[in-house]
Coordinates of C-alpha atoms in Angstrom, one line a residue:
M28 CA -18.1 -5.2 -7.9
R29 CA -17.5 -1.5 -7.3
I30 CA -13.9 -0.3 -6.8
K31 CA -12.8 3.1 -5.4
K32 CA -9.4 4.7 -5.4
I33 CA -8.5 7.7 -3.2
R34 CA -5.4 9.8 -3.5
I35 CA -3.8 11.0 -0.2
S36 CA -1.6 14.0 -0.7
G37 CA -1.3 15.3 2.8
K38 CA -1.8 18.8 4.1
A39 CA -1.5 21.6 1.5
D40 CA 1.2 23.4 3.6
E41 CA 3.4 20.4 3.9
T42 CA 6.5 20.2 1.8
V43 CA 7.1 16.6 2.8
L44 CA 4.4 13.9 2.9
S45 CA 4.0 13.0 6.5
I46 CA 1.5 10.2 6.1
T47 CA 3.2 6.8 6.6
L48 CA 2.4 3.2 5.6
K49 CA 1.4 2.6 9.2
D50 CA -1.1 5.5 9.0
I51 CA -2.8 3.9 6.0
L52 CA -2.8 0.4 7.4
K53 CA -4.5 1.3 10.6
Y54 CA -7.8 1.9 8.7
I55 CA -8.0 -1.7 7.5
D56 CA -10.5 -3.9 9.4
N57 CA -8.9 -7.0 10.8
P58 CA -5.7 -6.6 8.7
S59 CA -4.2 -9.9 10.0
S60 CA -6.9 -11.9 8.2
N61 CA -5.6 -10.7 4.8
Q62 CA -2.4 -11.9 3.1
W63 CA -0.1 -9.1 2.2
K64 CA 2.4 -9.0 -0.6
L65 CA 5.0 -6.3 -1.2
L66 CA 5.6 -6.0 -5.0
W67 CA 7.9 -2.9 -5.1
I68 CA 9.7 -0.7 -2.7
E69 CA 12.3 2.0 -2.9
G70 CA 13.3 3.9 0.2
I71 CA 15.7 5.1 2.8
G72 CA 16.2 3.1 6.0
S73 CA 16.9 -0.5 6.9
Y74 CA 14.9 -3.6 7.4
E75 CA 16.8 -6.7 8.6
E76 CA 19.4 -6.2 5.8
S77 CA 20.9 -3.4 3.7
M78 CA 18.3 -1.4 1.9
L79 CA 19.8 -2.2 -1.5
E80 CA 19.6 -5.9 -0.8
F81 CA 16.0 -5.6 0.6
E82 CA 14.9 -3.6 -2.5
T83 CA 16.5 -6.1 -4.9
K84 CA 14.9 -9.0 -3.1
I85 CA 11.4 -7.5 -3.3
N86 CA 11.6 -5.7 -6.7
E87 CA 13.2 -8.7 -8.6
S88 CA 11.0 -11.4 -7.1
P89 CA 8.7 -13.1 -9.6
N90 CA 5.5 -12.2 -7.6
G91 CA 6.6 -10.1 -4.7
I92 CA 7.2 -11.2 -1.1
L93 CA 4.6 -12.2 1.5
F94 CA 4.6 -10.1 4.7
S95 CA 2.5 -10.4 7.8
Y96 CA 0.6 -7.3 9.0
N97 CA 3.0 -7.1 12.0
E98 CA 6.0 -7.2 9.6
L99 CA 4.5 -4.3 7.6
I100 CA 4.2 -2.2 10.8
K101 CA 7.8 -3.1 11.6
L102 CA 8.8 -2.1 8.1
S103 CA 6.9 1.2 8.3
D104 CA 8.7 2.0 11.6
A105 CA 12.1 1.1 10.2
M106 CA 11.9 3.3 7.1
H107 CA 13.1 6.9 7.3
Q108 CA 11.4 7.6 4.0
I109 CA 9.6 5.4 1.5
I110 CA 9.9 6.8 -2.0
D111 CA 7.9 4.2 -4.1
L112 CA 5.8 1.3 -2.9
T113 CA 3.3 -1.2 -4.2
L114 CA 1.6 -3.4 -1.6
I115 CA -1.4 -5.7 -2.3
A116 CA -3.6 -7.7 -0.1
D117 CA -6.4 -10.2 -0.3
L118 CA -7.9 -13.2 1.6
E119 CA -6.9 -15.5 -1.3
S120 CA -3.1 -15.8 -1.9
E121 CA -3.5 -16.8 -5.6
K122 CA -4.7 -13.3 -6.4
L123 CA -1.4 -11.8 -5.0
I124 CA 0.7 -11.8 -8.2
R125 CA 2.4 -9.2 -10.4
Y126 CA -0.2 -8.0 -12.9
D127 CA 0.6 -6.7 -16.4
I128 CA -2.3 -4.3 -16.2
D129 CA -2.9 -2.2 -13.1
D130 CA -6.6 -2.2 -13.6
M131 CA -6.6 -6.1 -13.2
M132 CA -4.7 -5.7 -10.0
Y133 CA -7.3 -3.2 -8.7
K134 CA -10.1 -5.5 -9.7
N135 CA -8.6 -8.7 -8.3
C136 CA -7.0 -7.6 -5.0
K137 CA -9.0 -6.5 -2.0
Y138 CA -6.5 -3.7 -1.2
V139 CA -3.8 -2.0 -3.3
I140 CA -1.6 0.6 -1.6
E141 CA 0.7 2.6 -3.7
L142 CA 3.1 5.4 -2.9
I143 CA 4.2 7.4 -5.9
D144 CA 7.6 9.3 -5.8
S145 CA 7.1 10.2 -2.0
C146 CA 4.4 12.7 -3.2
F147 CA 1.1 10.9 -2.6
W148 CA -0.5 7.6 -1.7
E149 CA -3.1 5.9 -3.8
F150 CA -5.4 3.4 -2.0
T151 CA -7.7 1.2 -4.1
S152 CA -10.3 -1.1 -2.7
S153 CA -13.7 -2.7 -3.1
E154 CA -14.2 -2.2 0.7
M155 CA -16.2 1.1 0.5
K156 CA -16.4 1.4 4.3
V157 CA -12.6 1.5 4.6
V158 CA -12.2 3.9 1.7
E159 CA -14.8 6.2 3.1
S160 CA -13.3 6.1 6.6
M161 CA -9.8 7.0 5.2
R162 CA -11.3 9.8 3.0
Q163 CA -13.0 11.4 6.0
K164 CA -10.3 10.9 8.7
I165 CA -6.9 11.1 7.2
D166 CA -5.5 14.6 7.6
G167 CA -4.8 16.5 4.5
A168 CA -6.2 16.7 1.0
V169 CA -7.8 13.5 -0.2
D170 CA -9.3 13.4 -3.7
E171 CA -11.5 10.5 -4.6
I172 CA -11.1 8.8 -8.0
V173 CA -13.9 6.4 -8.9
K174 CA -12.7 3.4 -10.9

C-alpha cells in the first residue's frame, strides 16, 4: 500500500498559520464513516471543560479518546489556537492506538493529521485522491513528502 504525506505551511506571507483542523477535515470523503481518535492536543480555548483538564484527559489516556466527526468540527470551532495535535482515523477501531513508531501509525491508519508547534500541518494517508485534492486546493505552500 502506498502512503503519502503532505506538509501544509500556509501562505508564505502569513506570520500565523490560518489553516484550521476544520479546513483539513472538509477534504475527507464521508468522514463520518471513519472512527476518529485524538491522541494528543495542546491549545488555547475551551471544549466542554477547562483546557488543562481536556488536554490531560487526552494526552494521558492509554490510547487516545474517540471523537465523532461532528465533535471534531465542534472542537475546531471552540479552539482559539491549536499548538500541537495528533489525530488518527480508520474504519477499524483496533488500529486506533498509540504507536511506539510513527511509521507504523502512518501505515496502519487511514488518516493521520498532525499539527506541529502551530507552524504546519502534516497529513498522511493511503487515500491518494484526498491527498492530491488537499495538495491542489488548500491555499498556501504545500510540499509533498512521499513515504
